[in-house]
Amino acid sequence: MAPLIKKIITVSIFLILTTVSWAHESRPLFVEVYEKEPGVYELQYKIPPTIPEFNLPEISLSDSYKALDRLAVYQTEGGFIKKQTFKSTIALNGALISIKYPVMNPSVASIIKVSLLNGQKFTKLLGPDELIWRVPQEESFAAVARQYSILGIKHILEGWDHLLFLICLMLVAGIGKKLWITITGFTIAHSITLALSALDVVRLPIPPVEAVIALSVVYLAVEIALQKKDSLTYRYPIAVSSSFGLLHGFGFAAVLSDIGLPQIEVVTSLLFFNVGVELGQIIFVLGILLLWLFIRKISFDKNLNSKFKFKRVTLEKSVAYFCGCLASFWMIERLYGFLL
């Protein structure tokens, strides 16, 4: 066990130089507007570190909103934060929020969150080419369902730690009925903790949770590399996936804590965010299964040159080493982030 873990950590040092950009998701521009008092709105936007200082965006409201103070700019470890207060006699419903980059569009998505004193909350995910959004007149079931489904799909497909965990689960459970039962256990488990955390029933500090999520990938990667089919993981994959699924649910809830739940359609937004996560998860798993079937076909095709052939165990171990090394780097980075 020890030599294997040593190899994984050693290779992870090399991956630091080649895959640092994978350590975090592609973070969006996060724009928040909330009504402090009647007719007074505070605009704040968090700019991810992937956007250079010379290209920091400017966010503006409709012309009827007048600035009460100067734009304040703060630099943090996570990028830049800009703040400004506006006042208007016109309600924010129906107003335009515009994003402008001084040099070029960096192809970064944006999340806009609006909170009003009357309890209305709106959240909108804009693609990289969408730079103008009109605040809705009122919150609707269909709009909330659509937006939070998209946010859920986007989060799971950009969450590399969750995706690597799914890949490892697939290698442990194999192809067939057992795989889908295992993934269902993972789904049910993280749905429970996602709901409990999002509704403030249970709260855990996010930094250590993210570190342990990375550790869960390392754990499965070591099990796959050892190929001990009589181990607890191989004998009871559903129990393992469900146990770690409870933890991953808190990671999903961290995204919702940043985005926020609307005041009116709380259940709808929570339900459809989870639906989006599951849809993204199914899309990813089906894609990996198709890739695996293609690779297996090549491997057993007698007409192909022998250099294209390989053993299943060799492929599984290679994938396990890759997942384990990358997750080890994330775990060390996340531990360093909240311990120091």
Coordinates of C-alpha atoms in Angstrom, one line a residue:
M1 CA 0.0 0.0 0.0
A2 CA 2.7 2.5 1.0
P3 CA 4.8 2.2 -2.2
L4 CA 1.7 2.7 -4.3
I5 CA 0.7 5.8 -2.4
K6 CA 4.2 7.1 -2.7
K7 CA 4.1 6.6 -6.5
I8 CA 0.8 8.5 -6.7
I9 CA 2.1 11.5 -4.8
T10 CA 5.3 11.6 -6.7
V11 CA 3.6 11.6 -10.1
S12 CA 1.2 14.3 -8.8
I13 CA 4.1 16.7 -8.5
F14 CA 4.6 16.3 -12.2
L15 CA 0.9 16.9 -12.8
I16 CA 1.2 20.2 -10.9
L17 CA 3.2 21.6 -13.9
T18 CA 0.8 20.3 -16.6
T19 CA -2.7 20.3 -15.1
V20 CA -2.8 23.2 -12.7
S21 CA -5.7 24.7 -14.6
W22 CA -7.8 21.6 -13.9
A23 CA -7.5 22.1 -10.1
H24 CA -10.5 24.5 -10.2
E25 CA -13.5 24.7 -12.3
S26 CA -13.7 27.4 -15.0
R27 CA -15.0 30.0 -12.6
P28 CA -17.6 32.4 -13.9
L29 CA -18.0 36.2 -13.3
F30 CA -20.4 36.4 -10.4
V31 CA -22.6 39.6 -10.3
E32 CA -24.9 40.4 -7.4
V33 CA -27.4 43.2 -7.1
Y34 CA -29.4 43.6 -3.9
E35 CA -31.8 46.2 -2.7
K36 CA -30.4 47.7 0.6
E37 CA -33.4 50.0 1.1
P38 CA -36.3 51.2 -1.1
G39 CA -34.8 52.4 -4.3
V40 CA -31.1 51.9 -3.3
Y41 CA -29.2 49.0 -4.8
E42 CA -25.7 47.7 -4.2
L43 CA -23.9 46.2 -7.1
Q44 CA -21.1 43.8 -6.4
Y45 CA -19.2 41.6 -8.8
K46 CA -16.5 39.0 -8.2
I47 CA -14.1 38.7 -11.1
P48 CA -12.3 35.3 -11.4
P49 CA -8.5 35.3 -11.4
T50 CA -8.5 33.9 -15.0
I51 CA -9.3 37.5 -16.2
P52 CA -6.2 39.7 -16.2
E53 CA -6.2 43.1 -14.5
F54 CA -6.0 45.0 -17.8
N55 CA -9.3 43.4 -18.9
L56 CA -11.5 43.7 -15.8
P57 CA -15.2 44.0 -16.8
E58 CA -17.4 46.9 -16.0
I59 CA -21.0 46.2 -15.0
S60 CA -23.7 48.9 -15.5
L61 CA -27.4 49.3 -14.8
S62 CA -29.9 51.1 -16.9
D63 CA -29.5 54.9 -17.3
S64 CA -32.2 55.7 -14.8
Y65 CA -29.9 54.3 -12.0
K66 CA -27.5 56.9 -10.7
A67 CA -24.3 56.1 -8.8
L68 CA -24.2 57.3 -5.2
D69 CA -20.5 56.6 -4.7
R70 CA -17.4 55.8 -6.6
L71 CA -16.6 52.3 -7.8
A72 CA -14.6 50.5 -5.2
V73 CA -12.1 47.8 -6.3
Y74 CA -10.5 45.2 -4.1
Q75 CA -8.0 42.5 -4.9
T76 CA -8.3 39.1 -3.2
E77 CA -6.7 35.7 -3.6
G78 CA -9.7 34.7 -5.6
G79 CA -9.5 37.6 -8.1
F80 CA -11.0 41.1 -7.9
I81 CA -14.2 42.4 -6.3
K82 CA -15.9 45.6 -7.4
K83 CA -18.7 47.4 -5.5
Q84 CA -20.9 50.5 -6.2
T85 CA -24.2 51.8 -4.9
F86 CA -27.0 53.1 -7.1
K87 CA -30.4 54.8 -6.6
S88 CA -33.5 55.1 -8.7
T89 CA -37.2 55.8 -8.3
I90 CA -37.8 53.0 -10.9
A91 CA -38.1 49.4 -9.7
L92 CA -35.3 47.1 -10.8
N93 CA -37.8 44.7 -12.5
G94 CA -37.4 45.2 -16.2
A95 CA -34.0 47.0 -15.9
L96 CA -31.0 46.1 -18.0
I97 CA -27.7 44.8 -16.6
S98 CA -24.8 45.1 -19.0
I99 CA -21.3 43.6 -19.0
K100 CA -18.5 45.3 -20.9
Y101 CA -14.9 44.2 -21.2
P102 CA -12.4 47.0 -22.1
V103 CA -10.2 44.9 -24.3
M104 CA -11.8 41.6 -25.4
N105 CA -14.4 39.1 -24.4
P106 CA -12.4 36.4 -22.4
S107 CA -15.1 33.7 -23.1
V108 CA -16.1 33.6 -19.4
A109 CA -19.7 32.7 -18.4
S110 CA -21.5 35.0 -15.9
I111 CA -24.0 34.3 -13.1
I112 CA -26.2 37.3 -12.2
K113 CA -28.1 37.2 -8.9
V114 CA -30.7 39.9 -8.0
S115 CA -32.4 40.2 -4.6
L116 CA -35.2 42.7 -3.9
L117 CA -36.8 43.8 -0.7
N118 CA -40.2 42.4 -1.6
G119 CA -38.6 38.9 -1.4
Q120 CA -38.1 38.3 -5.1
K121 CA -34.9 36.7 -6.1
F122 CA -33.7 36.1 -9.7
T123 CA -30.7 34.1 -10.9
K124 CA -29.5 34.0 -14.5
L125 CA -26.7 32.1 -16.1
L126 CA -25.2 33.9 -19.1
G127 CA -23.0 32.3 -21.7
P128 CA -19.7 33.9 -22.7
D129 CA -21.3 35.8 -25.6
E130 CA -24.3 37.0 -23.6
L131 CA -23.4 40.4 -22.1
I132 CA -26.8 42.0 -21.5
W133 CA -29.7 40.7 -19.4
R134 CA -33.1 42.2 -18.5
V135 CA -34.3 41.6 -14.9
P136 CA -37.7 39.7 -15.1
Q137 CA -40.9 41.4 -14.1
E138 CA -41.7 38.5 -11.8
E139 CA -40.5 35.1 -10.8
S140 CA -42.0 32.1 -12.6
F141 CA -41.9 28.4 -12.1
A142 CA -40.7 27.7 -15.7
A143 CA -37.9 30.3 -15.5
V144 CA -36.6 29.0 -12.2
A145 CA -36.8 25.4 -13.3
R146 CA -34.9 26.1 -16.5
Q147 CA -32.2 28.2 -15.0
Y148 CA -31.4 25.9 -12.0
S149 CA -31.4 22.9 -14.3
I150 CA -28.8 24.6 -16.5
L151 CA -26.8 25.6 -13.4
G152 CA -26.9 22.0 -12.2
I153 CA -25.7 20.5 -15.5
K154 CA -23.0 23.1 -15.8
H155 CA -21.7 22.5 -12.3
I156 CA -21.4 18.7 -12.6
L157 CA -19.8 18.9 -16.1
E158 CA -17.2 21.4 -14.8
G159 CA -16.6 19.7 -11.5
W160 CA -13.6 17.5 -12.3
D161 CA -13.4 16.0 -8.8
H162 CA -17.0 14.7 -9.1
L163 CA -16.4 13.4 -12.6
L164 CA -13.2 11.6 -11.6
F165 CA -15.1 10.0 -8.8
L166 CA -17.7 8.8 -11.2
I167 CA -15.0 7.3 -13.5
C168 CA -13.6 5.4 -10.6
L169 CA -17.0 4.1 -9.6
M170 CA -17.5 2.8 -13.1
L171 CA -14.2 1.0 -13.0
V172 CA -15.1 -0.6 -9.7
A173 CA -18.7 -1.6 -10.5
G174 CA -18.1 -2.6 -14.1
I175 CA -20.6 -2.3 -17.0
G176 CA -24.1 -3.6 -16.3
K177 CA -26.8 -3.5 -13.8
K178 CA -24.4 -3.2 -10.9
L179 CA -23.1 0.1 -12.3
W180 CA -26.4 1.8 -12.4
I181 CA -27.4 0.6 -8.9
T182 CA -24.0 1.9 -7.6
I183 CA -24.5 5.3 -9.3
T184 CA -28.1 5.4 -8.0
G185 CA -26.8 5.0 -4.5
F186 CA -24.4 7.9 -5.1
T187 CA -27.3 10.0 -6.5
I188 CA -29.7 9.4 -3.6
A189 CA -27.0 10.1 -1.0
H190 CA -25.8 13.4 -2.4
S191 CA -29.4 14.5 -3.1
I192 CA -30.1 14.1 0.6
T193 CA -27.2 16.2 1.9
L194 CA -27.6 18.7 -0.9
A195 CA -31.2 19.4 0.3
L196 CA -30.2 19.4 4.0
S197 CA -27.3 21.8 3.4
A198 CA -29.1 24.1 1.0
L199 CA -32.1 24.5 3.4
D200 CA -29.6 25.2 6.3
V201 CA -30.7 22.0 8.2
V202 CA -27.1 20.8 8.3
R203 CA -24.0 22.9 7.6
L204 CA -20.4 21.9 7.2
P205 CA -17.3 24.1 6.5
I206 CA -16.7 23.9 2.7
P207 CA -12.9 23.9 2.5
P208 CA -12.3 20.7 4.4
V209 CA -15.3 19.1 2.6
E210 CA -13.7 19.8 -0.7
A211 CA -10.4 18.4 0.5
V212 CA -12.1 15.1 1.6
I213 CA -14.0 14.9 -1.7
A214 CA -10.5 14.9 -3.4
L215 CA -9.5 12.2 -0.9
S216 CA -12.5 10.1 -1.9
V217 CA -11.1 10.0 -5.5
V218 CA -7.7 9.0 -4.2
Y219 CA -9.2 6.2 -2.1
L220 CA -11.0 4.7 -5.1
A221 CA -7.9 5.2 -7.3
V222 CA -5.8 3.2 -4.9
E223 CA -8.4 0.4 -4.7
I224 CA -8.5 0.1 -8.5
A225 CA -4.7 0.2 -8.8
L226 CA -4.3 -2.6 -6.2
Q227 CA -7.0 -4.7 -8.0
K228 CA -8.0 -6.6 -4.9
K229 CA -11.4 -7.9 -5.9
D230 CA -12.2 -9.1 -2.4
S231 CA -11.8 -5.7 -0.8
L232 CA -14.7 -3.8 0.8
T233 CA -14.9 -1.5 -2.2
Y234 CA -15.3 -4.2 -4.8
R235 CA -17.6 -6.3 -2.6
Y236 CA -19.9 -3.5 -1.6
P237 CA -19.6 -0.7 -4.1
I238 CA -23.1 0.6 -3.4
A239 CA -22.3 1.2 0.3
V240 CA -19.0 3.0 -0.7
S241 CA -20.7 5.2 -3.3
S242 CA -23.5 6.1 -1.0
S243 CA -21.2 7.0 1.9
F244 CA -19.0 9.3 -0.3
G245 CA -22.2 10.5 -2.0
L246 CA -23.3 12.1 1.3
L247 CA -20.0 14.1 1.3
H248 CA -20.3 15.1 -2.3
G249 CA -23.7 16.5 -1.7
F250 CA -22.2 19.2 0.6
G251 CA -19.9 20.1 -2.3
F252 CA -22.9 20.6 -4.6
A253 CA -24.6 22.7 -1.9
A254 CA -21.6 25.0 -1.8
V255 CA -22.5 26.2 -5.3
L256 CA -26.1 26.9 -4.3
S257 CA -24.9 28.9 -1.3
D258 CA -23.0 31.2 -3.7
I259 CA -25.9 31.4 -6.2
G260 CA -28.7 31.5 -3.6
L261 CA -32.2 30.1 -3.6
P262 CA -35.1 32.3 -4.8
Q263 CA -37.4 33.4 -2.0
I264 CA -40.6 32.2 -3.7
E265 CA -39.7 29.1 -5.7
V266 CA -37.3 27.5 -3.1
V267 CA -38.4 23.9 -3.6
T268 CA -38.5 24.3 -7.4
S269 CA -35.0 25.7 -7.6
L270 CA -33.5 23.1 -5.3
L271 CA -35.3 20.3 -7.1
F272 CA -34.3 21.3 -10.6
F273 CA -30.7 22.1 -9.6
N274 CA -30.5 18.5 -8.5
V275 CA -32.3 17.4 -11.7
G276 CA -29.6 19.3 -13.6
V277 CA -26.8 17.6 -11.7
E278 CA -28.3 14.2 -12.4
L279 CA -28.8 14.9 -16.1
G280 CA -25.2 16.1 -16.4
Q281 CA -24.1 13.0 -14.6
I282 CA -26.1 10.6 -16.9
I283 CA -24.7 12.4 -20.0
F284 CA -21.1 12.0 -18.7
V285 CA -21.6 8.3 -17.7
L286 CA -23.1 7.4 -21.1
G287 CA -20.3 9.2 -22.8
I288 CA -17.6 7.3 -20.9
L289 CA -19.5 4.0 -21.5
L290 CA -19.5 4.7 -25.3
L291 CA -15.8 5.5 -25.1
W292 CA -15.1 2.3 -23.2
L293 CA -17.1 0.1 -25.6
F294 CA -15.1 1.7 -28.5
I295 CA -11.8 1.0 -26.8
R296 CA -12.8 -2.6 -26.0
K297 CA -13.8 -3.2 -29.6
I298 CA -10.4 -2.0 -30.8
S299 CA -8.7 -4.1 -28.2
F300 CA -10.4 -7.4 -29.3
D301 CA -10.4 -6.7 -33.1
K302 CA -8.1 -9.3 -34.6
N303 CA -7.7 -7.3 -37.8
L304 CA -5.9 -4.5 -36.0
N305 CA -2.2 -4.3 -35.5
S306 CA -1.1 -5.7 -32.1
K307 CA 0.3 -2.4 -31.0
F308 CA -3.2 -1.1 -30.5
K309 CA -4.1 -4.0 -28.2
F310 CA -3.9 -3.8 -24.4
K311 CA -5.1 -5.6 -21.3
R312 CA -8.1 -4.4 -19.5
V313 CA -6.3 -4.4 -16.2
T314 CA -3.5 -2.2 -17.7
L315 CA -6.0 0.3 -18.8
E316 CA -7.8 0.4 -15.5
K317 CA -4.6 0.9 -13.6
S318 CA -3.5 3.7 -15.9
V319 CA -6.8 5.5 -15.4
A320 CA -6.5 4.9 -11.6
Y321 CA -3.0 6.4 -11.5
F322 CA -4.1 9.4 -13.5
C323 CA -7.2 10.0 -11.3
G324 CA -5.2 9.4 -8.1
C325 CA -2.4 11.7 -9.0
L326 CA -4.6 14.6 -10.0
A327 CA -6.9 14.2 -6.9
S328 CA -3.8 14.0 -4.7
F329 CA -2.7 17.4 -6.0
W330 CA -6.2 18.8 -5.4
M331 CA -6.2 17.4 -1.9
I332 CA -2.8 18.9 -1.0
E333 CA -3.7 22.2 -2.5
R334 CA -7.1 22.4 -0.7
L335 CA -5.5 21.4 2.6
Y336 CA -2.8 24.0 2.2
G337 CA -5.6 26.6 1.4
F338 CA -7.4 26.3 4.7
L339 CA -4.7 25.1 7.1
L340 CA -2.2 27.8 6.3

